């Protein structure tokens, strides 16, 4: 079976499951998207790995795993989403140490969070993408930025995600106030707030 390389297109709040998020993967050489429902903690961990300028004051679980692996010369070479059963995706982490390769079973959300930290490629099999891949309309402006690791919220998936009202509160703040608020949000590990503040700073 042939492998298809994927990249992260975005994360949005899941309308179908409370407290869950939809991780959107996009095939590198195609237009199909692979949505995967993940938990809030894993969504936060993936978002932090994507947003290079946001650094938590303490290492998250996936950061700890990365530090542990670095210490013992373990490298994650790639992640493969290898099975889909009853809507649940199963993944494997391909690791290497002393030229010996090991395959470790993992939840897809954890595997992707680690792949980002190791800058390892993410793959799935063509038959899985044929079965679960979908086509989503992306705004032209978003499509132009598809090569960047920005967190995008697709309108078709997250129509009810109301971030505008949150960001509206920051417009009256000065840049200095926003930077202070950003530092405070990161210190308090409120990464959703930090991301909103960061977006407002970027607009300035």
PDB file of C-alpha atoms in Angstrom:
ATOM      1  CA  UNK A   1       0.000   0.000   0.000  1.00  0.00           C
ATOM      2  CA  UNK A   2       1.303   3.435  -0.935  1.00  0.00           C
ATOM      3  CA  UNK A   3       1.877   6.123   1.671  1.00  0.00           C
ATOM      4  CA  UNK A   4       0.519   9.658   1.339  1.00  0.00           C
ATOM      5  CA  UNK A   5       2.268  12.491   3.154  1.00  0.00           C
ATOM      6  CA  UNK A   6       0.114  14.831   5.227  1.00  0.00           C
ATOM      7  CA  UNK A   7       0.567  18.269   6.728  1.00  0.00           C
ATOM      8  CA  UNK A   8      -1.423  20.074   9.399  1.00  0.00           C
ATOM      9  CA  UNK A   9      -3.951  22.486   7.922  1.00  0.00           C
ATOM     10  CA  UNK A  10      -5.611  23.666  11.100  1.00  0.00           C
ATOM     11  CA  UNK A  11      -7.435  23.033  14.348  1.00  0.00           C
ATOM     12  CA  UNK A  12     -11.032  23.948  15.060  1.00  0.00           C
ATOM     13  CA  UNK A  13     -13.541  23.372  17.810  1.00  0.00           C
ATOM     14  CA  UNK A  14     -15.580  20.245  17.144  1.00  0.00           C
ATOM     15  CA  UNK A  15     -19.300  20.820  16.710  1.00  0.00           C
ATOM     16  CA  UNK A  16     -20.067  17.141  17.159  1.00  0.00           C
ATOM     17  CA  UNK A  17     -18.340  16.467  20.487  1.00  0.00           C
ATOM     18  CA  UNK A  18     -18.265  18.829  23.455  1.00  0.00           C
ATOM     19  CA  UNK A  19     -14.773  19.645  24.679  1.00  0.00           C
ATOM     20  CA  UNK A  20     -13.169  18.095  21.596  1.00  0.00           C
ATOM     21  CA  UNK A  21     -11.362  19.618  18.641  1.00  0.00           C
ATOM     22  CA  UNK A  22     -11.013  18.733  14.991  1.00  0.00           C
ATOM     23  CA  UNK A  23      -7.454  18.430  13.717  1.00  0.00           C
ATOM     24  CA  UNK A  24      -7.431  18.947   9.948  1.00  0.00           C
ATOM     25  CA  UNK A  25      -4.683  17.197   7.986  1.00  0.00           C
ATOM     26  CA  UNK A  26      -4.151  17.971   4.317  1.00  0.00           C
ATOM     27  CA  UNK A  27      -2.484  15.716   1.769  1.00  0.00           C
ATOM     28  CA  UNK A  28       0.700  17.388   0.525  1.00  0.00           C
ATOM     29  CA  UNK A  29       0.141  16.604  -3.155  1.00  0.00           C
ATOM     30  CA  UNK A  30      -3.638  16.919  -3.267  1.00  0.00           C
ATOM     31  CA  UNK A  31      -6.743  18.700  -2.004  1.00  0.00           C
ATOM     32  CA  UNK A  32      -8.251  16.136   0.337  1.00  0.00           C
ATOM     33  CA  UNK A  33      -8.503  16.860   4.044  1.00  0.00           C
ATOM     34  CA  UNK A  34      -8.449  14.277   6.818  1.00  0.00           C
ATOM     35  CA  UNK A  35     -10.333  15.529   9.929  1.00  0.00           C
ATOM     36  CA  UNK A  36      -9.470  13.784  13.183  1.00  0.00           C
ATOM     37  CA  UNK A  37     -11.271  14.447  16.473  1.00  0.00           C
ATOM     38  CA  UNK A  38      -8.814  14.996  19.331  1.00  0.00           C
ATOM     39  CA  UNK A  39      -9.026  16.041  22.968  1.00  0.00           C
ATOM     40  CA  UNK A  40      -8.500  19.552  24.330  1.00  0.00           C
ATOM     41  CA  UNK A  41      -5.122  18.762  25.914  1.00  0.00           C
ATOM     42  CA  UNK A  42      -3.734  17.265  22.700  1.00  0.00           C
ATOM     43  CA  UNK A  43      -5.124  20.190  20.670  1.00  0.00           C
ATOM     44  CA  UNK A  44      -3.365  22.600  23.016  1.00  0.00           C
ATOM     45  CA  UNK A  45      -0.111  20.665  22.760  1.00  0.00           C
ATOM     46  CA  UNK A  46      -0.249  20.617  18.949  1.00  0.00           C
ATOM     47  CA  UNK A  47      -1.122  24.325  18.816  1.00  0.00           C
ATOM     48  CA  UNK A  48       1.847  25.207  21.015  1.00  0.00           C
ATOM     49  CA  UNK A  49       4.175  23.165  18.814  1.00  0.00           C
ATOM     50  CA  UNK A  50       2.882  25.038  15.752  1.00  0.00           C
ATOM     51  CA  UNK A  51       3.138  28.454  17.350  1.00  0.00           C
ATOM     52  CA  UNK A  52       6.891  28.761  17.751  1.00  0.00           C
ATOM     53  CA  UNK A  53       6.739  32.071  19.663  1.00  0.00           C
ATOM     54  CA  UNK A  54       4.583  30.667  22.476  1.00  0.00           C
ATOM     55  CA  UNK A  55       6.703  28.757  24.973  1.00  0.00           C
ATOM     56  CA  UNK A  56       5.123  27.279  28.105  1.00  0.00           C
ATOM     57  CA  UNK A  57       6.945  28.027  31.371  1.00  0.00           C
ATOM     58  CA  UNK A  58       6.995  24.298  32.151  1.00  0.00           C
ATOM     59  CA  UNK A  59       7.347  21.423  29.682  1.00  0.00           C
ATOM     60  CA  UNK A  60       4.116  19.766  28.620  1.00  0.00           C
ATOM     61  CA  UNK A  61       3.938  15.966  28.476  1.00  0.00           C
ATOM     62  CA  UNK A  62       4.995  15.861  24.825  1.00  0.00           C
ATOM     63  CA  UNK A  63       7.840  18.300  25.501  1.00  0.00           C
ATOM     64  CA  UNK A  64       8.973  16.053  28.335  1.00  0.00           C
ATOM     65  CA  UNK A  65       8.946  13.042  26.002  1.00  0.00           C
ATOM     66  CA  UNK A  66      11.034  15.019  23.485  1.00  0.00           C
ATOM     67  CA  UNK A  67      13.553  15.990  26.176  1.00  0.00           C
ATOM     68  CA  UNK A  68      13.688  12.387  27.393  1.00  0.00           C
ATOM     69  CA  UNK A  69      14.220  11.068  23.871  1.00  0.00           C
ATOM     70  CA  UNK A  70      16.943  13.623  23.144  1.00  0.00           C
ATOM     71  CA  UNK A  71      18.776  12.650  26.304  1.00  0.00           C
ATOM     72  CA  UNK A  72      18.870   8.978  25.260  1.00  0.00           C
ATOM     73  CA  UNK A  73      19.480   9.597  21.541  1.00  0.00           C
ATOM     74  CA  UNK A  74      16.055   8.400  20.414  1.00  0.00           C
ATOM     75  CA  UNK A  75      14.804   9.997  17.193  1.00  0.00           C
ATOM     76  CA  UNK A  76      11.254   9.921  15.850  1.00  0.00           C
ATOM     77  CA  UNK A  77      11.711   9.344  12.125  1.00  0.00           C
ATOM     78  CA  UNK A  78       8.081   9.410  11.014  1.00  0.00           C
ATOM     79  CA  UNK A  79       4.477   8.895  12.056  1.00  0.00           C
ATOM     80  CA  UNK A  80       2.083   6.677  10.117  1.00  0.00           C
ATOM     81  CA  UNK A  81      -1.698   6.709  10.534  1.00  0.00           C
ATOM     82  CA  UNK A  82      -2.096   3.074   9.595  1.00  0.00           C
ATOM     83  CA  UNK A  83      -5.637   2.009  10.504  1.00  0.00           C
ATOM     84  CA  UNK A  84      -9.194   3.329  10.706  1.00  0.00           C
ATOM     85  CA  UNK A  85     -11.759   1.274  12.621  1.00  0.00           C
ATOM     86  CA  UNK A  86     -15.243   2.554  13.522  1.00  0.00           C
ATOM     87  CA  UNK A  87     -14.132   6.158  13.096  1.00  0.00           C
ATOM     88  CA  UNK A  88     -11.032   5.739  15.292  1.00  0.00           C
ATOM     89  CA  UNK A  89      -7.601   6.328  13.752  1.00  0.00           C
ATOM     90  CA  UNK A  90      -4.657   4.196  14.859  1.00  0.00           C
ATOM     91  CA  UNK A  91      -1.067   5.380  14.455  1.00  0.00           C
ATOM     92  CA  UNK A  92       2.497   4.171  14.773  1.00  0.00           C
ATOM     93  CA  UNK A  93       5.590   6.138  15.731  1.00  0.00           C
ATOM     94  CA  UNK A  94       8.712   4.988  13.888  1.00  0.00           C
ATOM     95  CA  UNK A  95      11.709   5.554  16.163  1.00  0.00           C
ATOM     96  CA  UNK A  96      15.417   4.988  15.735  1.00  0.00           C
ATOM     97  CA  UNK A  97      18.250   4.536  18.224  1.00  0.00           C
ATOM     98  CA  UNK A  98      21.751   3.264  17.440  1.00  0.00           C
ATOM     99  CA  UNK A  99      20.604   2.464  13.885  1.00  0.00           C
ATOM    100  CA  UNK A 100      17.917   0.141  15.270  1.00  0.00           C
ATOM    101  CA  UNK A 101      14.340   0.910  14.258  1.00  0.00           C
ATOM    102  CA  UNK A 102      11.387   0.433  16.595  1.00  0.00           C
ATOM    103  CA  UNK A 103       7.658   0.808  15.937  1.00  0.00           C
ATOM    104  CA  UNK A 104       5.551   2.119  18.810  1.00  0.00           C
ATOM    105  CA  UNK A 105       1.752   2.142  18.884  1.00  0.00           C
ATOM    106  CA  UNK A 106       0.237   5.517  19.801  1.00  0.00           C
ATOM    107  CA  UNK A 107      -2.914   7.577  19.723  1.00  0.00           C
ATOM    108  CA  UNK A 108      -2.924   9.683  16.577  1.00  0.00           C
ATOM    109  CA  UNK A 109      -3.116  12.960  18.509  1.00  0.00           C
ATOM    110  CA  UNK A 110      -0.061  12.038  20.604  1.00  0.00           C
ATOM    111  CA  UNK A 111       1.831  10.802  17.554  1.00  0.00           C
ATOM    112  CA  UNK A 112       1.249  14.074  15.696  1.00  0.00           C
ATOM    113  CA  UNK A 113       2.163  16.199  18.727  1.00  0.00           C
ATOM    114  CA  UNK A 114       5.477  14.327  18.879  1.00  0.00           C
ATOM    115  CA  UNK A 115       6.024  14.457  15.105  1.00  0.00           C
ATOM    116  CA  UNK A 116       5.848  18.242  15.264  1.00  0.00           C
ATOM    117  CA  UNK A 117       8.450  18.389  18.009  1.00  0.00           C
ATOM    118  CA  UNK A 118      10.815  16.083  16.126  1.00  0.00           C
ATOM    119  CA  UNK A 119      10.003  17.732  12.779  1.00  0.00           C
ATOM    120  CA  UNK A 120       9.118  14.259  11.534  1.00  0.00           C
ATOM    121  CA  UNK A 121       6.865  13.676   8.507  1.00  0.00           C
ATOM    122  CA  UNK A 122       3.295  12.416   8.916  1.00  0.00           C
ATOM    123  CA  UNK A 123       1.907   9.777   6.559  1.00  0.00           C
ATOM    124  CA  UNK A 124      -1.222   7.730   6.045  1.00  0.00           C
ATOM    125  CA  UNK A 125      -2.080   4.976   3.611  1.00  0.00           C
ATOM    126  CA  UNK A 126      -3.899   5.831   0.407  1.00  0.00           C
ATOM    127  CA  UNK A 127      -6.813   3.531   1.218  1.00  0.00           C
ATOM    128  CA  UNK A 128      -7.434   5.384   4.496  1.00  0.00           C
ATOM    129  CA  UNK A 129      -7.434   8.739   2.711  1.00  0.00           C
ATOM    130  CA  UNK A 130      -9.754   7.308   0.065  1.00  0.00           C
ATOM    131  CA  UNK A 131     -12.113   6.177   2.812  1.00  0.00           C
ATOM    132  CA  UNK A 132     -12.009   9.130   5.210  1.00  0.00           C
ATOM    133  CA  UNK A 133     -10.634  12.033   3.164  1.00  0.00           C
ATOM    134  CA  UNK A 134     -12.973  14.883   2.305  1.00  0.00           C
ATOM    135  CA  UNK A 135     -12.859  18.042   0.214  1.00  0.00           C
ATOM    136  CA  UNK A 136     -13.384  21.329   2.046  1.00  0.00           C
ATOM    137  CA  UNK A 137     -13.664  24.790   0.559  1.00  0.00           C
ATOM    138  CA  UNK A 138     -10.931  27.025   1.926  1.00  0.00           C
ATOM    139  CA  UNK A 139     -10.932  30.803   1.618  1.00  0.00           C
ATOM    140  CA  UNK A 140      -8.518  31.954  -1.130  1.00  0.00           C
ATOM    141  CA  UNK A 141      -6.484  33.972   1.402  1.00  0.00           C
ATOM    142  CA  UNK A 142      -6.060  30.863   3.556  1.00  0.00           C
ATOM    143  CA  UNK A 143      -5.113  28.769   0.536  1.00  0.00           C
ATOM    144  CA  UNK A 144      -2.263  31.160  -0.258  1.00  0.00           C
ATOM    145  CA  UNK A 145      -0.875  30.573   3.217  1.00  0.00           C
ATOM    146  CA  UNK A 146      -1.226  26.788   3.098  1.00  0.00           C
ATOM    147  CA  UNK A 147       2.538  26.270   3.256  1.00  0.00           C
ATOM    148  CA  UNK A 148       2.834  27.974   6.639  1.00  0.00           C
ATOM    149  CA  UNK A 149       2.175  26.303   9.958  1.00  0.00           C
ATOM    150  CA  UNK A 150      -0.618  28.688  10.940  1.00  0.00           C
ATOM    151  CA  UNK A 151      -3.658  27.518  12.877  1.00  0.00           C
ATOM    152  CA  UNK A 152      -6.652  27.903  10.603  1.00  0.00           C
ATOM    153  CA  UNK A 153     -10.331  27.557  11.467  1.00  0.00           C
ATOM    154  CA  UNK A 154     -12.321  26.367   8.458  1.00  0.00           C
ATOM    155  CA  UNK A 155     -15.697  28.076   8.097  1.00  0.00           C
ATOM    156  CA  UNK A 156     -17.471  24.846   7.136  1.00  0.00           C
ATOM    157  CA  UNK A 157     -16.269  23.094  10.268  1.00  0.00           C
ATOM    158  CA  UNK A 158     -16.447  25.858  12.850  1.00  0.00           C
ATOM    159  CA  UNK A 159     -19.254  28.233  11.900  1.00  0.00           C
ATOM    160  CA  UNK A 160     -20.172  28.653  15.550  1.00  0.00           C
ATOM    161  CA  UNK A 161     -16.681  29.432  16.785  1.00  0.00           C
ATOM    162  CA  UNK A 162     -17.007  33.044  17.854  1.00  0.00           C
ATOM    163  CA  UNK A 163     -13.482  34.365  18.288  1.00  0.00           C
ATOM    164  CA  UNK A 164     -14.327  37.811  16.980  1.00  0.00           C
ATOM    165  CA  UNK A 165     -16.023  38.901  20.196  1.00  0.00           C
ATOM    166  CA  UNK A 166     -12.989  37.849  22.198  1.00  0.00           C
ATOM    167  CA  UNK A 167     -10.503  39.651  19.976  1.00  0.00           C
ATOM    168  CA  UNK A 168     -12.740  42.742  19.942  1.00  0.00           C
ATOM    169  CA  UNK A 169     -11.832  43.389  23.592  1.00  0.00           C
ATOM    170  CA  UNK A 170      -8.160  43.774  22.705  1.00  0.00           C
ATOM    171  CA  UNK A 171      -8.559  46.507  20.075  1.00  0.00           C
ATOM    172  CA  UNK A 172      -8.663  49.280  22.666  1.00  0.00           C
ATOM    173  CA  UNK A 173      -5.410  48.105  24.263  1.00  0.00           C
ATOM    174  CA  UNK A 174      -2.015  49.559  23.424  1.00  0.00           C
ATOM    175  CA  UNK A 175       0.773  47.368  22.064  1.00  0.00           C
ATOM    176  CA  UNK A 176       2.596  47.562  25.386  1.00  0.00           C
ATOM    177  CA  UNK A 177      -0.528  46.435  27.233  1.00  0.00           C
ATOM    178  CA  UNK A 178      -1.034  43.599  24.762  1.00  0.00           C
ATOM    179  CA  UNK A 179       2.543  42.363  25.174  1.00  0.00           C
ATOM    180  CA  UNK A 180       2.148  42.433  28.974  1.00  0.00           C
ATOM    181  CA  UNK A 181      -1.142  40.548  28.684  1.00  0.00           C
ATOM    182  CA  UNK A 182       0.516  38.005  26.375  1.00  0.00           C
ATOM    183  CA  UNK A 183       3.307  37.379  28.881  1.00  0.00           C
ATOM    184  CA  UNK A 184       0.742  36.976  31.674  1.00  0.00           C
ATOM    185  CA  UNK A 185      -1.411  34.582  29.624  1.00  0.00           C
ATOM    186  CA  UNK A 186       1.601  32.391  28.806  1.00  0.00           C
ATOM    187  CA  UNK A 187       2.740  32.428  32.441  1.00  0.00           C
ATOM    188  CA  UNK A 188      -0.761  31.290  33.457  1.00  0.00           C
ATOM    189  CA  UNK A 189      -0.690  28.623  30.718  1.00  0.00           C
ATOM    190  CA  UNK A 190      -3.838  30.117  29.142  1.00  0.00           C
ATOM    191  CA  UNK A 191      -2.748  29.404  25.585  1.00  0.00           C
ATOM    192  CA  UNK A 192      -6.096  30.074  23.955  1.00  0.00           C
ATOM    193  CA  UNK A 193      -6.051  33.612  25.342  1.00  0.00           C
ATOM    194  CA  UNK A 194      -2.394  33.971  24.365  1.00  0.00           C
ATOM    195  CA  UNK A 195      -3.204  32.999  20.784  1.00  0.00           C
ATOM    196  CA  UNK A 196      -6.002  35.596  20.588  1.00  0.00           C
ATOM    197  CA  UNK A 197      -3.716  38.322  21.945  1.00  0.00           C
ATOM    198  CA  UNK A 198      -0.957  37.264  19.553  1.00  0.00           C
ATOM    199  CA  UNK A 199      -3.393  37.578  16.639  1.00  0.00           C
ATOM    200  CA  UNK A 200      -4.284  41.124  17.698  1.00  0.00           C
ATOM    201  CA  UNK A 201      -0.593  42.071  17.971  1.00  0.00           C
ATOM    202  CA  UNK A 202       0.022  40.635  14.504  1.00  0.00           C
ATOM    203  CA  UNK A 203      -2.761  42.824  13.064  1.00  0.00           C
ATOM    204  CA  UNK A 204      -1.003  45.959  14.347  1.00  0.00           C
TER     205      UNK A 204
END
